[in-house]
Amino acid sequence: MTTLMADWASQGGAVEQGTVAALRERYGLDQPIYIQYYKWIAGIVTAGDFGLSFEYGRPVAELIWGRLGYSFLLAVLTLCFAWAVAIPIGILSAVRQYSIGDYVTTFLAFVFLALPNFVLALAVMYVVSTYFGKSVGGLFSPEYADAPWSFGRLWDLITHIWLPVVVIGTGSLAALLRIMRANLLDELRKPYVTTARAKGLSELKLLIRYPVRIALNPLISAIGWILPAAVSAEILVSVVMSLPTTGPLLLRALLSQDMYLAGSLILLVSVLTIIGTLISDILLALADPRIRLQ
Amino acid sequence: MTTHSNIDTAVETVTRGEDLTTAGQWQLFWLRFKKHRLAVISLVVIISLYVVAALAEFIAPFDPNSTNARFTYASPQGFHLFHDGSFAPNVSRLSMTLNKESLRREFTADPDNPVFLGFFVPAKPYMLLGVIPMETKLFGIKDPKIGDSLYLFGADRLGRDILSRVLYGAQISLSIGLVGVVVSLVLGVAIGGISGFFGGWVDVLIQRFIELLRSIPTIPLWMGLATAIPVSWPPLQTYFCITLIVSLLGWTSLAREVRGKFLSLRNEDYVIAARLDGMSEIGIIFHHLVPSFISHIIATLTLAIPTMILSETALSFLGIGLQPPIISWGTLLQEAQNIRAVAQAPWLLFTPAAAIVIAVLSLNFLGDGLRDAADPYGATT
């Protein structure tokens, strides 16, 4: 902490004594760590004051809200993407168990689980820039980066955002696919499926109406751990692809020991993730009457 | 109907001459594991990876830190087993030209002018495994002359051999997983055991704590913890801290597994019988409970190693884990951090990445196989 102040003072050159004293007073910087922590948390809870970023010399709250928005936009889109792809492929590979398609998807799922996201990001960027000659990275083209919102900018965002979404989503996608396949296989062997088939229900209708619905439930509760994983992956990938999200900001803040900025980012990311998990629990209760009864 | 088929299988088993009824727990485990072909292959791959890592000094053709200014960013040299129809392992000689436009060195391989390789070539004296003095390497350039080079997987910006660096990196990256798993094992079994054995409010408290830990996104948390390590610390200490950090969350899944097993086994007949016989609680735990779920622990541990390897890689890649004088797969990937470096020398990215994928993939397959084999309700024959 003191080294930080010294650093700041030496880099900034003339830092007014009054400013330093005021800061010390406000955040209790000369007091023990638990009092500092208490002051910081109390400031957040009572006044929404996340402290001051020492590196940028601006309040933390100003710096992070926009980036946090993009982070969660990415995380949510990633979830949707992983779900949208994992469910149909999972169903297919369960229904056609031990077919070539099943083996290929299972193998690919394992490879994607083993591949770190940031390596995949770099590999994709390498392929795109070498073979398609396009620059990748960022969420906007330079001309739209600081422009106000418009349809053009939205379209620009859409053309850029799919790449990080796919890169972040592959790991979660592979995990979801495995779960979906295993659950559906369990359900397909149950007597009620045979009964429905004996009653003459068409195969597709039967599949969609009963076993798939039940096999989806564990997928809803999987949000609880997919979301933290997506947030983690998003941070790594956005450092590599230089996206305007929390990732690069957090890394910078940590490297320059910008205490309040880093602390606030980790706190907010965790809180939002826990809220997401809570929502997934509520969704599960809505979707599955058995949970409600308990 | 069911009894009938049971008798059928029993008869079948007896006629096949396999006496499964008297087979011990580990025998059954091994029989089931052997059926999982992919897991057996993975086991072989894993063992060879660890052997290669242990013998990296012998196998790697160069010192991973020796630089060569002539061959910065040298591309991988083509490898051939034969020359003019006879067995003579060789690599194509590299000739360097300076691209006047981009001011970059460009290397072209010339297969007609090979550099011959030899086995057990003499090298600077070194200590294998830290104890055996050695003066030969597994392979290297036969009669090295100036201008000869051997870069099977290319060179980095200082002309260091990527292959040697990846081999040395395996020592750190693979061992972090092992050490981390031991830490997780101790924590997981102790805490999970307490939670499952005592139950009640202790159990509730521990389980909520585990849920709290698991709901926090890992990378930001690790990043925060990793930057708290002072930069001035010696490499060994940093290494140990990173191991602690990556195993900080690994124990939670193990603790849950152990707790679940304790809960379900606590009231089994044989445990009650042992208790009635006057066996102490500690005795019951170590004689009856632990052996019954040790195979599960092994499977869970195997599945935890890849997560730790990936975490170390991610942290070191960001520059907040292990730092460059240490060679690990993560610090190697740090060299490939920006797209320009990758565009100029893709092998900087793809060689360590391939090593990571092979290691993690085989550990995952192995863990899956072990888990299936440990499942008492899985098919035995």
XYZ file of C-alpha atoms in Angstrom:
675
model
C 0.000 0.000 0.000
C 2.666 2.458 1.003
C 4.861 1.289 -1.859
C 1.917 2.013 -4.086
C 1.628 5.529 -2.765
C 5.357 6.027 -3.161
C 5.180 4.673 -6.679
C 2.336 6.955 -7.484
C 4.077 9.928 -5.982
C 7.335 9.247 -7.803
C 5.639 8.709 -11.141
C 3.198 11.573 -10.854
C 5.982 13.911 -9.851
C 4.315 16.616 -7.862
C 1.454 15.121 -5.951
C 0.061 17.645 -3.591
C 0.411 16.791 0.061
C -3.192 17.804 0.606
C -4.484 15.284 -1.935
C -2.562 12.459 -0.338
C -3.736 13.415 3.114
C -7.334 13.645 1.934
C -7.092 10.223 0.329
C -5.557 8.753 3.451
C -8.342 10.209 5.513
C -11.088 9.072 3.149
C -10.019 5.460 2.729
C -8.165 5.038 6.029
C -4.977 4.227 4.184
C -2.749 4.621 7.215
C -4.861 2.272 9.283
C -4.751 -1.537 9.541
C -5.996 -3.561 6.625
C -9.329 -4.616 8.121
C -10.304 -1.000 8.749
C -9.369 -0.149 5.164
C -11.497 -3.045 4.011
C -14.402 -2.003 6.197
C -14.254 1.565 4.924
C -14.171 0.351 1.346
C -17.138 -2.024 1.733
C -19.086 0.543 3.742
C -18.486 3.081 0.978
C -19.836 0.651 -1.633
C -22.901 -0.322 0.361
C -23.907 3.106 1.603
C -22.840 5.443 -1.175
C -21.996 3.260 -4.176
C -18.431 4.546 -3.885
C -16.002 1.909 -5.161
C -12.940 3.933 -4.280
C -10.442 5.640 -6.505
C -8.318 4.109 -9.225
C -4.797 5.188 -8.393
C -3.534 4.594 -11.889
C -6.225 6.482 -13.761
C -6.876 9.022 -11.015
C -10.607 8.610 -11.524
C -13.346 6.973 -9.456
C -13.505 3.223 -10.090
C -17.244 3.322 -10.747
C -16.716 5.571 -13.778
C -14.217 3.174 -15.300
C -15.935 -0.139 -14.922
C -19.635 0.026 -15.672
C -19.314 0.138 -19.451
C -16.766 -2.661 -19.512
C -18.785 -4.764 -17.107
C -21.735 -4.447 -19.465
C -19.742 -5.845 -22.395
C -18.357 -8.616 -20.185
C -21.790 -9.813 -19.260
C -23.139 -9.362 -22.719
C -20.351 -11.705 -23.825
C -20.968 -14.195 -21.011
C -24.708 -14.341 -21.692
C -24.245 -14.649 -25.460
C -21.706 -17.409 -24.821
C -24.234 -19.275 -22.693
C -26.894 -18.933 -25.381
C -24.466 -20.087 -28.049
C -23.298 -23.076 -26.011
C -26.888 -24.062 -25.294
C -28.126 -23.571 -28.817
C -25.400 -25.792 -30.234
C -25.054 -28.323 -27.417
C -28.715 -29.328 -27.189
C -29.349 -30.419 -30.789
C -25.933 -32.064 -31.155
C -26.294 -33.741 -27.752
C -29.697 -35.128 -28.769
C -28.339 -36.357 -32.083
C -25.347 -38.094 -30.575
C -27.512 -39.742 -27.897
C -30.146 -40.970 -30.332
C -27.500 -42.223 -32.758
C -25.208 -43.604 -30.072
C -21.977 -45.177 -31.372
C -22.533 -43.770 -34.868
C -19.707 -42.001 -36.673
C -21.282 -38.636 -35.840
C -21.366 -39.570 -32.174
C -17.698 -40.564 -32.154
C -16.637 -37.415 -34.002
C -18.544 -35.043 -31.699
C -17.360 -36.896 -28.586
C -13.758 -36.698 -29.738
C -14.047 -33.020 -30.680
C -15.680 -32.277 -27.339
C -12.716 -33.814 -25.525
C -10.219 -31.883 -27.635
C -12.008 -28.600 -26.967
C -12.069 -29.384 -23.258
C -8.309 -29.894 -23.364
C -7.530 -26.763 -25.371
C -7.042 -23.586 -23.339
C -9.389 -20.849 -24.616
C -6.643 -18.316 -25.081
C -4.668 -20.717 -27.266
C -7.770 -21.273 -29.359
C -8.243 -17.503 -29.559
C -4.668 -17.029 -30.777
C -4.972 -19.886 -33.248
C -8.221 -18.512 -34.679
C -6.728 -15.024 -34.921
C -3.682 -16.470 -36.661
C -5.783 -18.369 -39.189
C -8.115 -15.451 -39.876
C -5.334 -12.899 -40.268
C -3.044 -15.139 -42.325
C -5.512 -16.812 -44.637
C -8.305 -14.259 -44.845
C -6.153 -11.191 -44.439
C -8.544 -9.552 -42.018
C -7.534 -7.983 -38.746
C -9.319 -9.418 -35.761
C -9.647 -8.350 -32.175
C -11.721 -5.734 -30.456
C -15.482 -5.460 -30.554
C -15.671 -2.575 -33.005
C -13.964 -1.373 -36.138
C -11.825 1.712 -35.509
C -14.361 4.080 -37.082
C -17.111 2.909 -34.733
C -15.039 2.568 -31.549
C -15.991 5.929 -30.065
C -19.095 6.652 -32.116
C -22.503 7.002 -30.457
C -24.909 4.081 -30.732
C -26.532 3.624 -34.112
C -27.645 0.739 -36.316
C -24.318 0.820 -38.087
C -22.473 0.464 -34.803
C -24.771 -2.337 -33.654
C -24.153 -4.211 -36.890
C -20.437 -3.638 -36.478
C -20.663 -5.105 -32.975
C -22.504 -8.156 -34.299
C -19.910 -8.772 -36.986
C -17.139 -8.637 -34.382
C -18.684 -10.319 -31.364
C -19.374 -13.748 -32.820
C -15.712 -14.693 -32.896
C -15.029 -14.204 -29.156
C -18.380 -15.801 -28.370
C -17.467 -18.925 -30.315
C -13.972 -19.045 -28.837
C -15.181 -18.605 -25.245
C -18.104 -20.944 -25.752
C -16.315 -24.033 -27.076
C -15.142 -25.258 -23.673
C -18.562 -24.888 -22.056
C -20.179 -26.238 -25.195
C -18.157 -29.429 -24.961
C -19.062 -29.922 -21.297
C -22.773 -29.270 -21.919
C -22.757 -31.672 -24.845
C -21.387 -34.469 -22.689
C -24.018 -33.821 -20.003
C -26.875 -33.645 -22.504
C -25.807 -36.877 -24.174
C -25.405 -38.789 -20.896
C -28.738 -37.567 -19.487
C -30.678 -38.338 -22.611
C -29.138 -41.803 -22.833
C -30.297 -42.478 -19.270
C -33.822 -41.265 -20.081
C -34.103 -43.181 -23.349
C -33.697 -46.486 -21.530
C -36.630 -45.835 -19.200
C -39.898 -47.794 -19.503
C -42.049 -44.747 -20.205
C -40.255 -44.238 -23.504
C -41.109 -47.799 -24.532
C -44.702 -47.231 -23.441
C -44.999 -44.086 -25.512
C -43.482 -45.847 -28.488
C -45.884 -48.778 -28.041
C -48.789 -46.339 -28.086
C -47.719 -45.323 -31.573
C -46.284 -41.852 -30.944
C -44.040 -40.714 -33.772
C -40.361 -40.930 -32.888
C -39.636 -37.182 -33.139
C -42.694 -36.172 -31.134
C -41.885 -38.742 -28.485
C -38.321 -37.551 -28.200
C -39.151 -33.862 -27.891
C -42.142 -34.288 -25.632
C -40.731 -36.480 -22.867
C -37.072 -37.509 -22.561
C -35.570 -34.285 -23.925
C -37.584 -32.174 -21.521
C -36.367 -34.176 -18.569
C -32.786 -34.315 -19.829
C -32.765 -30.514 -20.101
C -33.171 -29.968 -16.351
C -29.577 -30.715 -15.360
C -28.537 -28.362 -18.150
C -30.419 -25.527 -16.495
C -28.684 -26.154 -13.195
C -25.389 -26.338 -15.094
C -25.618 -22.543 -15.547
C -24.401 -22.422 -11.962
C -20.922 -23.513 -12.991
C -20.953 -22.656 -16.705
C -21.396 -18.976 -15.924
C -18.292 -18.689 -13.696
C -16.365 -20.672 -16.293
C -17.574 -18.402 -19.092
C -16.613 -15.313 -17.085
C -13.142 -16.750 -16.434
C -12.659 -17.674 -20.070
C -13.963 -14.289 -21.159
C -11.279 -12.543 -19.106
C -8.477 -14.577 -20.689
C -9.815 -14.325 -24.208
C -10.437 -10.601 -24.011
C -6.827 -10.044 -22.941
C -5.687 -11.896 -26.045
C -8.206 -10.339 -28.428
C -8.058 -6.928 -26.721
C -11.787 -6.591 -26.159
C -13.090 -3.573 -24.224
C -14.274 -5.732 -21.319
C -13.175 -6.227 -17.736
C -10.372 -8.667 -18.603
C -7.635 -6.329 -19.833
C -8.598 -3.711 -17.240
C -8.330 -6.266 -14.432
C -4.960 -7.505 -15.665
C -3.602 -3.950 -15.862
C -5.000 -3.092 -12.469
C -3.429 -6.176 -10.926
C -0.063 -5.609 -12.554
C 0.071 -1.996 -11.405
C -1.274 -2.913 -7.955
C -4.265 -0.645 -8.443
C -5.977 -1.974 -5.340
C -9.484 -0.536 -5.463
C -9.922 -1.035 -9.178
C -8.850 -4.702 -9.051
C -10.823 -5.357 -5.878
C -13.992 -3.790 -7.256
C -13.731 -5.726 -10.502
C -13.300 -9.086 -8.780
C -16.094 -8.234 -6.338
C -18.554 -7.190 -9.041
C -17.757 -10.085 -11.349
C -18.296 -12.505 -8.459
C -21.514 -10.843 -7.327
C -22.969 -10.832 -10.822
C -22.027 -14.479 -11.257
C -23.757 -15.405 -8.015
C -26.866 -13.518 -9.139
C -26.736 -15.474 -12.394
C -26.537 -18.714 -10.442
C -29.533 -17.677 -8.357
C -31.513 -16.973 -11.517
C -30.616 -20.413 -12.839
C -31.925 -21.997 -9.617
C -35.203 -20.103 -9.980
C -35.454 -21.176 -13.625
C -34.890 -24.761 -12.611
C -37.692 -24.562 -10.049
C -39.970 -23.127 -12.746
C -39.067 -25.822 -15.230
C -39.122 -28.826 -12.944
C -42.152 -29.364 -10.692
C -40.257 -31.942 -8.641
C -37.884 -29.267 -7.344
C -40.812 -27.023 -6.361
C -42.418 -29.789 -4.320
C -39.335 -30.208 -2.218
C -36.856 -63.536 -15.103
C -34.115 -61.523 -13.444
C -32.920 -64.431 -11.341
C -32.850 -66.522 -14.426
C -30.589 -64.130 -16.311
C -28.398 -63.819 -13.214
C -27.906 -67.556 -13.186
C -27.184 -67.395 -16.869
C -24.423 -64.838 -16.430
C -23.030 -66.774 -13.474
C -22.918 -69.965 -15.506
C -21.341 -68.064 -18.374
C -18.703 -66.648 -16.063
C -17.856 -70.014 -14.587
C -17.682 -71.701 -17.956
C -15.360 -68.991 -19.194
C -13.093 -69.843 -16.345
C -12.879 -66.366 -14.860
C -13.572 -66.582 -11.179
C -14.966 -63.114 -10.633
C -16.705 -64.010 -7.393
C -13.434 -64.387 -5.564
C -11.562 -61.622 -7.365
C -10.316 -58.851 -5.099
C -11.321 -55.230 -5.404
C -8.182 -54.216 -7.296
C -8.409 -57.209 -9.590
C -11.951 -56.215 -10.575
C -10.815 -52.635 -10.961
C -8.014 -53.659 -13.305
C -10.273 -55.974 -15.325
C -12.770 -53.198 -15.908
C -10.066 -50.649 -16.643
C -8.487 -52.870 -19.285
C -11.732 -52.866 -21.258
C -11.464 -49.109 -21.725
C -9.037 -49.176 -24.654
C -8.619 -45.390 -24.897
C -7.833 -45.120 -21.191
C -5.134 -47.775 -21.436
C -3.511 -45.948 -24.362
C -3.741 -42.702 -22.396
C -2.056 -44.346 -19.429
C 0.865 -45.313 -21.657
C 1.016 -41.761 -23.069
C 0.957 -40.240 -19.580
C 3.688 -42.525 -18.292
C 5.889 -41.740 -21.287
C 5.255 -38.000 -20.842
C 6.424 -38.149 -17.248
C 9.444 -40.285 -18.187
C 10.354 -37.813 -20.946
C 9.968 -34.922 -18.495
C 12.188 -36.657 -15.955
C 14.853 -37.373 -18.582
C 14.509 -33.988 -20.321
C 18.225 -33.213 -19.810
C 19.115 -36.354 -21.747
C 16.475 -36.163 -24.481
C 16.527 -32.440 -25.242
C 19.220 -31.800 -27.849
C 20.190 -28.391 -26.435
C 20.354 -26.401 -23.258
C 16.986 -24.588 -23.201
C 18.669 -21.294 -22.341
C 21.470 -21.329 -24.910
C 20.853 -18.597 -27.423
C 21.992 -18.417 -31.016
C 21.912 -15.061 -32.718
C 22.290 -16.598 -36.192
C 18.991 -18.410 -35.948
C 16.450 -16.082 -34.396
C 12.937 -17.220 -35.317
C 14.369 -20.072 -37.394
C 11.610 -22.181 -38.879
C 11.294 -25.918 -38.160
C 13.720 -27.939 -40.239
C 12.381 -30.845 -42.243
C 13.314 -34.184 -40.750
C 14.232 -37.178 -42.906
C 15.203 -40.684 -41.904
C 17.015 -41.609 -45.120
C 19.583 -39.949 -47.316
C 20.481 -41.361 -50.755
C 18.655 -44.566 -49.967
C 20.553 -45.408 -46.788
C 19.497 -44.904 -43.188
C 20.948 -41.611 -42.068
C 18.661 -39.359 -40.017
C 19.116 -35.773 -41.113
C 17.518 -32.364 -41.194
C 17.541 -29.918 -44.087
C 20.134 -27.199 -43.782
C 18.729 -23.719 -43.244
C 19.956 -20.835 -45.323
C 19.077 -17.366 -44.192
C 18.191 -14.425 -46.380
C 17.280 -10.978 -45.230
C 14.005 -9.724 -46.627
C 14.849 -6.122 -47.478
C 11.210 -5.043 -47.474
C 10.031 -6.336 -44.114
C 13.562 -6.376 -42.663
C 12.950 -9.856 -41.385
C 15.140 -12.898 -41.635
C 13.696 -15.568 -43.813
C 14.868 -19.148 -43.674
C 14.668 -21.589 -46.525
C 15.270 -25.287 -46.038
C 17.531 -27.076 -48.462
C 16.799 -30.839 -48.400
C 19.714 -31.646 -50.746
C 22.254 -30.328 -48.302
C 21.448 -32.094 -45.059
C 22.792 -31.822 -41.527
C 23.336 -35.377 -40.292
C 22.144 -36.432 -36.885
C 23.697 -38.974 -34.584
C 22.560 -40.810 -31.494
C 24.339 -40.564 -28.140
C 26.390 -37.600 -29.228
C 28.850 -36.084 -26.737
C 27.678 -32.986 -24.894
C 28.722 -30.720 -22.087
C 28.728 -32.683 -18.793
C 25.476 -32.486 -16.845
C 23.717 -34.355 -14.049
C 20.819 -36.571 -15.078
C 18.001 -36.494 -12.488
C 20.369 -34.391 -10.447
C 22.557 -37.363 -9.474
C 23.913 -39.287 -12.486
C 26.814 -37.528 -14.236
C 26.371 -37.789 -18.015
C 28.289 -36.581 -21.048
C 26.039 -37.700 -23.910
C 22.649 -36.657 -25.215
C 20.103 -38.941 -26.855
C 20.542 -37.287 -30.213
C 22.214 -34.273 -31.725
C 24.220 -32.999 -34.667
C 26.953 -35.395 -35.791
C 30.289 -33.503 -35.888
C 28.802 -30.012 -35.431
C 30.313 -27.301 -37.624
C 29.580 -23.602 -37.717
C 26.330 -22.966 -39.539
C 24.853 -26.326 -38.618
C 21.569 -26.122 -36.815
C 18.999 -28.512 -35.410
C 15.604 -26.969 -34.821
C 13.018 -29.708 -35.206
C 10.265 -27.402 -33.976
C 11.790 -24.037 -34.770
C 13.491 -21.424 -32.636
C 12.249 -18.461 -30.647
C 13.260 -14.809 -30.806
C 16.652 -15.535 -29.215
C 17.358 -18.604 -31.302
C 16.598 -21.018 -28.478
C 15.409 -24.486 -29.468
C 11.648 -24.799 -28.970
C 11.762 -28.591 -28.678
C 14.262 -28.450 -25.818
C 12.269 -25.730 -24.113
C 9.006 -27.657 -24.360
C 10.721 -30.749 -22.937
C 12.148 -28.790 -20.011
C 8.819 -27.010 -19.584
C 7.142 -30.379 -19.129
C 9.110 -30.790 -15.904
C 7.458 -27.755 -14.341
C 4.029 -27.985 -15.965
C 3.475 -31.675 -15.308
C 4.843 -31.553 -11.771
C 2.646 -28.599 -10.797
C -0.333 -30.844 -11.475
C 1.092 -33.614 -9.307
C 2.133 -31.431 -6.391
C -1.169 -29.556 -6.566
C -3.068 -32.807 -6.518
C -1.263 -33.922 -3.365
C -2.247 -30.667 -1.659
C -5.841 -31.138 -2.861
C -5.815 -34.719 -1.668
C -4.824 -33.795 1.872
C -7.292 -30.910 2.073
C -10.117 -32.721 0.317
C -9.947 -35.947 2.278
C -9.527 -34.193 5.613
C -12.278 -31.608 5.135
C -14.624 -33.897 3.227
C -14.111 -36.618 5.805
C -14.895 -34.286 8.689
C -17.951 -32.998 6.861
C -19.332 -36.433 6.045
C -18.427 -38.188 9.251
C -19.720 -35.655 11.742
C -22.660 -34.345 9.740
C -24.935 -31.777 11.397
C -23.937 -28.119 11.506
C -20.278 -28.862 10.714
C -21.431 -30.454 7.476
C -23.742 -27.553 6.623
C -21.018 -25.009 7.299
C -18.395 -26.801 5.204
C -20.770 -27.457 2.321
C -21.895 -23.810 2.131
C -18.252 -22.724 2.179
C -17.472 -25.088 -0.698
C -20.449 -23.765 -2.653
C -19.236 -20.215 -2.075
C -15.755 -21.069 -3.363
C -17.123 -22.853 -6.398
C -19.452 -20.059 -7.451
C -16.650 -17.482 -7.752
C -15.159 -17.252 -11.250
C -11.752 -18.855 -10.869
C -9.527 -16.818 -13.164
C -10.179 -13.396 -11.565
C -9.719 -14.912 -8.120
C -6.472 -16.622 -9.109
C -5.269 -13.477 -10.833
C -5.821 -11.534 -7.635
C -4.004 -14.107 -5.540
C -1.171 -14.575 -8.012
C -0.350 -10.872 -8.194
C -0.113 -10.859 -4.422
C 3.091 -12.940 -4.755
C 6.031 -10.544 -4.477
C 8.002 -10.267 -7.717
C 11.271 -10.418 -5.803
C 10.646 -13.933 -4.527
C 12.971 -16.687 -5.764
C 11.598 -18.975 -8.490
C 11.141 -21.981 -6.207
C 8.996 -20.035 -3.783
C 6.874 -18.589 -6.594
C 6.451 -22.079 -7.994
C 5.231 -23.339 -4.652
C 2.795 -20.443 -4.244
C 1.326 -20.939 -7.714
C 0.847 -24.609 -6.904
C -0.998 -23.660 -3.735
C -3.178 -21.216 -5.645
C -4.182 -23.661 -8.367
C -4.968 -26.354 -5.826
C -7.013 -23.934 -3.758
C -10.161 -24.904 -5.620
C -9.165 -28.412 -6.660
C -9.885 -29.855 -3.257
C -13.558 -28.860 -3.273
C -14.710 -31.534 -5.722
C -12.694 -34.155 -3.871
C -14.140 -33.069 -0.525
C -17.642 -33.469 -1.931
C -16.871 -36.910 -3.289
C -15.401 -38.076 0.021
C -18.294 -36.608 1.984
C -20.877 -38.321 -0.215
C -19.111 -41.645 0.201
C -18.867 -41.225 3.974
C -22.558 -40.400 4.194
C -23.645 -43.379 2.142
C -21.263 -45.850 3.771
C -21.620 -44.704 7.381
C -24.630 -46.923 8.016
C -23.680 -49.916 5.884
C -24.003 -53.263 7.608
C -20.295 -53.965 7.688
C -19.533 -50.606 9.272
C -22.161 -51.188 11.968
C -20.762 -54.672 12.509
C -17.281 -53.259 12.993
C -18.627 -50.659 15.390
C -20.457 -53.328 17.420
C -17.245 -55.315 17.573
C -15.762 -52.411 19.430
C -13.511 -51.037 16.710
C -12.420 -47.435 17.204
C -13.791 -44.739 14.867
C -10.314 -44.074 13.458
C -9.896 -47.791 12.846
C -13.228 -47.966 11.023
C -12.306 -45.001 8.855
C -8.948 -46.345 7.788
C -9.737 -50.063 7.677
C -13.207 -50.069 6.209
C -14.244 -46.715 4.792
C -11.103 -45.443 3.056
C -10.328 -48.689 1.149
C -13.890 -48.780 -0.124
C -13.652 -45.479 -1.923
C -9.958 -45.149 -2.659
C -10.502 -45.987 -6.324
C -12.930 -43.063 -6.584
C -10.346 -40.785 -5.035
C -7.760 -41.867 -7.590
C -10.180 -41.199 -10.447
C -11.130 -37.753 -9.117
C -7.478 -36.879 -8.578
C -6.579 -37.841 -12.129
C -9.332 -35.581 -13.415
C -8.044 -32.735 -11.223
C -4.510 -32.743 -12.674
C -5.463 -31.375 -16.134
C -7.394 -28.511 -14.559
C -4.289 -27.540 -12.632
C -2.046 -27.758 -15.685
C -4.469 -25.505 -17.558
C -4.647 -23.036 -14.657
C -0.882 -22.746 -14.409
C -0.707 -22.231 -18.157
C -3.346 -19.511 -18.063
C -1.712 -17.631 -15.173
C 1.794 -17.832 -16.600
C 0.498 -16.815 -20.004
C -0.936 -13.632 -18.500
C 2.443 -12.931 -16.923
C 1.276 -13.237 -13.334
C 2.128 -16.864 -12.712
C 5.609 -18.227 -13.193
C 8.106 -15.748 -14.588
C 10.352 -16.240 -17.645
C 13.613 -17.591 -16.242
C 11.454 -20.564 -15.242
C 10.471 -22.635 -18.270
C 6.930 -23.965 -18.234
C 4.395 -24.424 -20.998
C 2.668 -21.293 -19.765
C 5.784 -19.136 -19.925
C 6.528 -20.544 -23.389
C 3.093 -19.446 -24.559
C 3.818 -16.004 -23.152
C 6.238 -15.595 -26.082
C 3.271 -16.070 -28.402
C 1.133 -13.513 -26.630
C 0.537 -11.130 -29.483
C -0.691 -11.930 -32.921
C 2.338 -10.455 -34.654
C 4.717 -12.887 -32.970
C 2.380 -15.743 -33.865
C 2.109 -14.592 -37.465
C 5.888 -14.498 -37.794
C 6.583 -17.746 -35.937
C 3.465 -19.897 -35.559
C 5.522 -22.713 -34.003
C 5.889 -20.561 -30.877
C 2.170 -21.097 -30.317
C 1.511 -24.502 -31.787
C 4.362 -26.538 -30.281
C 3.607 -25.816 -26.595
C -0.131 -25.889 -27.357
C 0.186 -29.382 -28.827
C 2.075 -30.533 -25.733
C -0.665 -29.143 -23.496
C -3.463 -30.703 -25.519
C -1.789 -34.131 -25.569
C -1.142 -34.084 -21.822
C -4.574 -32.792 -20.843
C -6.432 -34.990 -23.305
C -4.762 -38.193 -22.130
C -5.211 -37.270 -18.466
C -8.927 -36.700 -19.117
C -9.328 -40.018 -20.926
C -7.373 -41.794 -18.206
C -9.504 -40.203 -15.485
C -12.702 -41.213 -17.285
C -11.485 -44.788 -17.623
C -10.508 -44.934 -13.960
C -13.871 -43.523 -12.935
C -15.769 -46.091 -14.958
C -13.586 -48.845 -13.540
C -14.175 -47.612 -9.993
C -17.947 -47.670 -10.398
C -19.183 -50.791 -8.558
C -22.398 -50.806 -10.576
C -20.657 -50.789 -13.943
C -20.494 -53.957 -16.009
C -17.928 -56.376 -14.603
C -17.385 -58.633 -17.557
